[in-house]
Every structure is written in structure tokens, then in C-alpha cells.
Coordinates of C-alpha atoms in Angstrom, one line a residue:
Q1 CA -0.1 0.1 0.0
E2 CA 2.9 2.3 0.9
T3 CA 4.6 1.5 -2.3
A4 CA 1.5 2.3 -4.4
L5 CA 1.2 5.4 -2.6
Y6 CA 4.5 6.7 -2.9
D7 CA 5.5 5.3 -5.9
R8 CA 6.2 8.7 -7.7
Q9 CA 8.5 9.9 -4.9
I10 CA 10.5 6.5 -4.6
R11 CA 11.3 7.0 -8.0
V12 CA 12.9 10.5 -7.1
W13 CA 14.8 9.6 -4.0
G14 CA 14.6 6.0 -3.6
V15 CA 13.3 3.1 -1.3
D16 CA 15.8 3.6 1.3
A17 CA 15.0 7.4 1.6
Q18 CA 11.2 6.8 1.9
K19 CA 12.0 4.1 4.5
R20 CA 14.0 6.7 6.6
L21 CA 11.2 9.3 6.1
S22 CA 8.5 6.8 7.3
K23 CA 10.4 6.4 10.6
A24 CA 11.1 10.1 11.3
H25 CA 9.2 12.2 14.1
V26 CA 8.8 15.8 13.5
L27 CA 7.8 18.5 16.1
V28 CA 6.6 21.9 14.7
C29 CA 6.3 24.7 17.4
G30 CA 4.5 27.4 15.9
V31 CA 1.8 26.9 13.5
N32 CA 1.2 29.6 10.7
G33 CA 1.1 30.0 7.2
T34 CA 4.8 29.1 6.5
T35 CA 4.9 26.2 9.0
I36 CA 1.7 24.7 7.6
E37 CA 3.1 24.6 4.0
F38 CA 6.0 22.8 5.5
C39 CA 3.6 20.3 7.3
K40 CA 1.4 19.8 4.2
N41 CA 4.5 18.8 2.2
I42 CA 6.0 16.3 4.9
V43 CA 2.5 14.8 5.6
L44 CA 2.2 14.1 1.8
A45 CA 5.6 12.8 1.5
G46 CA 4.9 10.2 4.1
V47 CA 6.8 11.3 7.3
G48 CA 6.4 8.9 10.2
S49 CA 4.6 11.4 12.6
L50 CA 4.0 15.0 12.8
S51 CA 3.3 16.8 16.2
L52 CA 2.0 20.5 16.4
M53 CA 2.8 22.8 19.4
D54 CA 0.6 26.0 19.3
D55 CA -1.8 26.7 22.1
H56 CA -2.8 30.2 20.7
I57 CA -6.4 30.4 20.2
V58 CA -7.3 30.8 16.5
T59 CA -8.1 34.6 15.6
E60 CA -9.3 36.1 12.2
D61 CA -5.7 37.3 11.5
D62 CA -4.7 33.5 11.2
L63 CA -7.2 33.3 8.1
N64 CA -5.1 35.3 5.8
S65 CA -2.3 33.3 5.3
N66 CA -3.1 29.6 7.0
F67 CA -5.1 27.9 4.2
L68 CA -6.1 25.1 6.8
I69 CA -8.1 27.0 8.8
P70 CA -11.8 27.3 7.5
H71 CA -13.4 30.7 7.2
D72 CA -16.0 29.4 9.7
E73 CA -16.0 30.5 13.2
S74 CA -18.3 27.7 14.2
V75 CA -15.3 25.4 13.2
Y76 CA -12.4 27.2 14.7
G77 CA -14.0 29.3 17.4
G78 CA -12.4 28.6 20.8
K79 CA -9.9 26.1 19.5
S80 CA -6.1 26.4 19.2
R81 CA -4.2 26.7 15.8
A82 CA -2.7 23.4 16.5
E83 CA -5.9 21.6 17.1
V84 CA -7.6 23.1 13.9
C85 CA -4.7 22.4 11.6
C86 CA -4.2 18.8 13.1
E87 CA -7.7 17.7 12.1
S88 CA -7.1 19.0 8.6
L89 CA -3.6 17.5 8.1
K90 CA -5.0 14.1 8.9
D91 CA -6.9 14.2 5.7
F92 CA -4.0 14.8 3.5
N93 CA -2.5 11.4 4.4
P94 CA -4.2 8.8 6.7
M95 CA -0.9 6.8 7.0
V96 CA 0.6 9.7 8.8
R97 CA 0.3 10.0 12.5
V98 CA -0.5 13.7 13.3
A99 CA -1.0 15.1 16.7
V100 CA -1.3 18.0 19.0
A101 CA 1.5 18.6 21.5
K102 CA 0.3 21.0 24.3
G103 CA 2.7 23.2 26.0
D104 CA 5.2 26.0 25.7
P105 CA 8.1 25.8 23.5
S106 CA 10.1 27.8 25.8
L107 CA 9.7 25.4 28.6
I108 CA 9.9 22.0 26.8
D109 CA 12.6 19.6 28.5
G110 CA 15.3 17.2 26.9
T111 CA 13.2 14.0 27.7
F112 CA 10.2 15.4 25.6
I113 CA 13.0 16.6 22.7
D114 CA 14.1 13.1 22.5
R115 CA 10.9 11.9 21.0
F116 CA 11.9 13.7 17.7
D117 CA 14.4 13.6 14.8
I118 CA 13.4 17.0 13.7
I119 CA 12.4 20.2 15.2
V120 CA 11.0 23.2 13.3
L121 CA 10.5 26.5 15.2
S122 CA 8.6 29.5 14.0
R123 CA 7.6 32.8 15.1
A124 CA 9.7 32.3 18.5
S125 CA 11.6 34.8 20.3
L126 CA 15.4 34.7 20.0
K127 CA 15.7 33.4 23.5
T128 CA 13.4 30.5 22.8
K129 CA 15.4 29.6 19.6
L130 CA 18.7 29.5 21.3
F131 CA 17.2 27.5 24.2
I132 CA 15.6 24.9 21.9
N133 CA 18.7 24.7 19.6
D134 CA 21.0 24.3 22.6
N135 CA 18.8 21.5 24.0
C136 CA 18.9 19.6 20.6
R137 CA 22.7 19.6 20.7
K138 CA 22.9 18.3 24.3
R139 CA 21.1 15.2 23.3
S140 CA 22.8 11.8 22.8
K141 CA 20.7 11.2 19.5
H142 CA 21.0 13.5 16.5
I143 CA 18.2 16.1 16.3
A144 CA 18.0 18.4 13.2
F145 CA 17.0 22.0 14.3
Y146 CA 15.3 24.6 11.8
S147 CA 13.8 27.9 12.6
V148 CA 11.8 29.5 9.8
D149 CA 10.2 33.1 9.7
C150 CA 8.1 35.0 7.2
K151 CA 7.8 38.6 7.5
D152 CA 5.3 39.6 4.7
S153 CA 7.5 39.6 1.7
C154 CA 10.6 38.4 3.2
G155 CA 11.8 35.1 4.7
E156 CA 14.4 33.5 6.7
I157 CA 15.6 29.9 7.4
F158 CA 18.1 28.6 9.7
V159 CA 19.5 25.2 9.9
D160 CA 21.5 23.3 12.4
L161 CA 22.3 19.5 11.4
Q162 CA 25.5 19.6 14.0
N163 CA 27.6 16.9 12.2
H164 CA 26.0 15.7 9.0
S165 CA 27.2 13.1 6.6
Y166 CA 25.6 12.8 3.2
L167 CA 25.9 11.5 -0.4
Q168 CA 26.7 14.0 -3.0
K169 CA 26.5 13.0 -6.7
K170 CA 29.6 13.9 -8.7
P171 CA 29.5 14.9 -12.4
G172 CA 30.3 11.3 -13.4
G173 CA 27.3 10.3 -11.5
E174 CA 29.2 8.5 -8.8
P175 CA 28.0 9.5 -5.3
E176 CA 30.6 10.7 -2.9
Q177 CA 30.7 11.0 0.8
Q178 CA 30.6 14.5 2.2
E179 CA 30.8 15.8 5.8
L180 CA 29.4 19.2 7.2
K181 CA 29.9 20.7 10.6
Y182 CA 27.2 23.2 11.4
P183 CA 27.5 26.1 14.1
S184 CA 24.7 26.5 16.6
L185 CA 22.6 29.5 16.2
Q186 CA 24.5 31.2 18.9
E187 CA 27.9 30.7 17.3
A188 CA 26.4 31.8 13.9
I189 CA 24.9 35.0 15.1
S190 CA 27.8 35.9 17.2
V191 CA 30.3 36.1 14.2
P192 CA 31.5 39.9 14.1
W193 CA 29.9 41.4 10.9
K194 CA 33.3 42.8 9.9
D195 CA 34.3 39.0 9.4
L196 CA 31.3 38.3 7.0
S197 CA 31.8 38.4 3.2
K198 CA 31.0 41.7 1.7
K199 CA 28.3 39.9 -0.6
T200 CA 26.3 38.7 2.6
T201 CA 22.6 39.8 2.1
K202 CA 21.3 42.7 3.6
L203 CA 18.4 40.7 5.0
Y204 CA 20.8 38.8 7.3
Y205 CA 21.9 42.1 8.9
A206 CA 18.4 43.5 9.0
M207 CA 16.7 40.3 10.5
R208 CA 19.6 40.5 13.4
V209 CA 18.9 44.3 14.0
L210 CA 15.0 43.4 14.5
E211 CA 15.8 40.3 16.5
S212 CA 18.0 42.5 18.8
Y213 CA 15.1 45.3 18.9
E214 CA 12.5 42.6 20.1
S215 CA 14.5 41.0 22.5
S216 CA 15.7 44.3 24.1
E217 CA 12.2 45.5 24.3
G218 CA 10.6 42.4 25.6
R219 CA 8.4 42.1 22.5
D220 CA 7.1 38.9 21.0
P221 CA 8.1 38.4 17.3
G222 CA 6.2 40.6 14.9
E223 CA 4.9 43.0 17.7
T224 CA 6.3 45.9 15.7
S225 CA 5.0 48.8 13.6
L226 CA 6.5 51.7 11.9
S227 CA 6.3 53.8 15.1
D228 CA 9.4 51.8 16.1
L229 CA 11.4 53.1 13.3
P230 CA 13.4 55.6 15.2
A231 CA 14.3 53.4 18.0
V232 CA 15.3 50.7 15.4
L233 CA 17.3 53.2 13.3
A234 CA 19.2 54.2 16.6
L235 CA 20.0 50.5 17.3
R236 CA 21.1 49.9 13.6
K237 CA 23.6 52.7 14.2
D238 CA 25.0 51.3 17.5
M239 CA 25.2 47.8 16.0
C240 CA 27.0 48.9 12.9
D241 CA 29.3 51.0 14.7
R242 CA 30.3 48.2 17.2
M243 CA 30.5 45.6 14.3
S244 CA 32.6 48.1 11.8
L245 CA 29.6 47.9 9.1
D246 CA 28.4 50.6 6.9
E247 CA 24.9 51.5 7.9
S248 CA 23.9 51.6 4.3
R249 CA 24.3 47.7 4.2
I250 CA 21.1 47.7 6.0
P251 CA 18.7 49.9 4.3
T252 CA 16.0 51.9 6.0
S253 CA 13.6 51.0 3.5
L254 CA 14.0 47.4 4.1
L255 CA 13.7 47.9 8.0
E256 CA 10.6 49.8 7.3
R257 CA 9.1 46.9 5.4
L258 CA 9.9 44.4 8.1
L259 CA 8.5 46.7 10.8
A260 CA 5.4 47.4 8.8
A261 CA 4.9 43.7 8.2
G262 CA 4.6 43.0 11.9
K263 CA 3.0 39.5 12.1
K264 CA 1.7 39.4 8.6
E265 CA 2.7 36.6 6.2
H266 CA 2.6 36.7 2.5
P267 CA 1.0 33.4 1.4
P268 CA 3.2 33.0 -1.9
V269 CA 6.3 33.6 0.1
C270 CA 5.0 31.1 2.9
A271 CA 4.6 28.5 -0.1
I272 CA 8.1 29.0 -1.2
L273 CA 9.8 28.8 2.4
G274 CA 7.6 25.9 3.4
G275 CA 8.4 24.2 -0.2
I276 CA 12.1 24.6 0.4
L277 CA 11.9 23.3 3.8
G278 CA 9.4 20.5 3.3
Q279 CA 10.2 19.4 -0.2
Q280 CA 13.9 19.7 -0.1
E281 CA 15.8 20.3 3.2
V282 CA 14.0 18.1 5.6
I283 CA 14.1 15.3 2.9
K284 CA 17.7 15.7 2.5
S285 CA 18.6 15.6 6.1
I286 CA 16.6 12.4 6.7
S287 CA 17.8 10.6 3.6
C288 CA 21.4 12.0 3.9
K289 CA 21.4 12.6 0.1
G290 CA 22.0 16.0 -1.6
D291 CA 23.6 19.4 -0.4
P292 CA 21.6 20.8 2.4
I293 CA 21.5 24.5 3.0
K294 CA 24.4 25.7 5.2
N295 CA 23.2 27.4 7.2
F296 CA 20.8 30.6 6.4
F297 CA 18.5 31.0 3.5
Y298 CA 16.8 34.4 2.6
Y299 CA 14.2 35.1 0.2
D300 CA 12.7 38.6 -0.6
A301 CA 9.8 38.9 -3.0
A302 CA 10.8 42.3 -3.8
D303 CA 13.6 41.1 -6.2
G304 CA 12.3 37.6 -6.4
K305 CA 15.7 36.2 -5.3
G306 CA 16.7 33.5 -2.7
A307 CA 20.2 33.6 -1.1
M308 CA 22.2 31.1 1.0
E309 CA 24.6 32.3 3.6
D310 CA 27.2 30.0 5.2
I311 CA 27.9 31.9 8.6
P312 CA 30.5 31.6 9.8
P313 CA 32.2 31.1 6.4
T314 CA 33.5 27.4 5.8
P315 CA 37.3 27.6 5.3
E316 CA 38.3 26.8 1.7
D317 CA 40.3 23.7 1.2

């Protein structure tokens, strides 16, 4: 039955990869337009199990980007995002176990984390991201960590596969074993800006400024507006002075867009980020085939371009 259901993708990535996928357990913390695109993709692909953690009650704002929430208050009224989306995802593939995991991501312990092979975090504070990433690294088993966020027309993905071995196809068609060593999120964002490539995308710097502002003000992710611009510009100047970076590398117009976005997600960008994560990156991580992102990915609908950033840069051989 599984072979018949997954025949098409088995032809793409092989029986062994499909078997590994069917045994993988995924936890998604933060249910929104981007992570739902991801969830849809891995459920259709045949992941072993998917757990959703998001106790926030559904509001009308969620309807704008989360296509799994019906526009009927009698259906979603009084229910959490995880509960409503869990029921919808079960219909996509009855062979995948989809469940709700109640709780606060910032409080989950190592014993709970041990139940999963992959953890995807979205719309979480920097403190929570660092906490969960650090916990993943402390476990005896290998747990892949991803964070993904969409701010209207802009998106960011961070990947930490720790020590990752995979097969890479060479020009002659022969697979070759490759090894990648990933930094933690803390290690990555602690790299002085003056040590980064001059080609580093402006979105990387802008996201760090916004992240720092939200943390210093005690704001939840996305709790910003254009009224915060003067304070954010002051912080940009301070960070650029300390990091020896020209302020022009972080355009004011970009910061304005990110602040104005607040918690809004642009559905087409959600689909792109969720597709990259669910149809490519997590499959690569589980199957150990193909070059994974190392370790940031950015997308901006303003120019339609995606960019990978390796931070800190991997030394050349």
C-alpha cells in the first residue's frame, strides 16, 4: 500500500530514503502560514509522525495566510491553531500520525525533545530559539533543528544539522561521501559582521537588528510597527558602529518593510519557504542525500531572489 501511494517520490529519492522518512518524527512549534505549507509537504511525503505545538487560540488574522483554517468561526472558534490544523492535516494522508502537543516551546525539556528527529520552530523569540537549539545539541541522539520565519514579503530559514554526513553526486554520476559541521545558532549570530563576506545579503543584517530590538524591548516576534522606526534606526547605528559595518548595508527602506509587516505573512512567500523546507531540506536531512542548506537561507519577493549564507564562512580547502 505504501509503495503504491509513494511510488512517484520513491522514483525520485529511492526506497531507502522513503523508509527513513516513514520512521522520522517531526515536531513543529508555531503554527502559521509558513509552517503549515511545510507540514502539508511532509505529510504528503509520508513522514512517520508530525506533532504540532501551538496553544494560541485561532483569530481572524490567522485566516489570511493559514489555508488549513476554514473561514467558519463555528469550526475554529475557541480552538487552538494546533487543534484546528491537526484535524485538517490528517485528511491529507491517513497513513501519517498527526497529533497535538500541548505546551510552551520555551519550557520543553530534553526528555520531550528526545521523542523527535527534527524540530521546526517558527515565530519564536530569539531566547526560545537559542534554548531549543541548545537542547537539541545536548541530546545523545542526532536532532536536526530548523527555524523559519516569514515577515510579509521576506523570509529566513536557519539550519543546524550539527555533524552531517551525506552523499553528493559527482559529475560522473558516482556518489561521494561528504561531511558538514554546522555551528549552533548562538555561534552563527555571534560572528562579528566585519568578518562576513561583502556579499552577505542585507536581509541577514536587518533580521539581526530586528531580532535584537524585539529582545531588548521584551516584544514577541512581530510585535512591531512603523512607530518603532526611530528606535530601530538608533539600534542599527549602534550595532553597525560596534561591528564596523557601513549603515548603508542595512537599508532604511528594508527595515521599514519588516517593521510594517508585523506578524503578517505573504502566502506566496509562505509557499516558497515551506516548499524549500518540506520538499527539499528536511528530505535531504533524513535521507542523507544531496547538498543541504548551510546554514541560512533568505528570500525577498521584492527582487524574487533567494540567497544562501554560510555563517561563519566555511574555510576553503
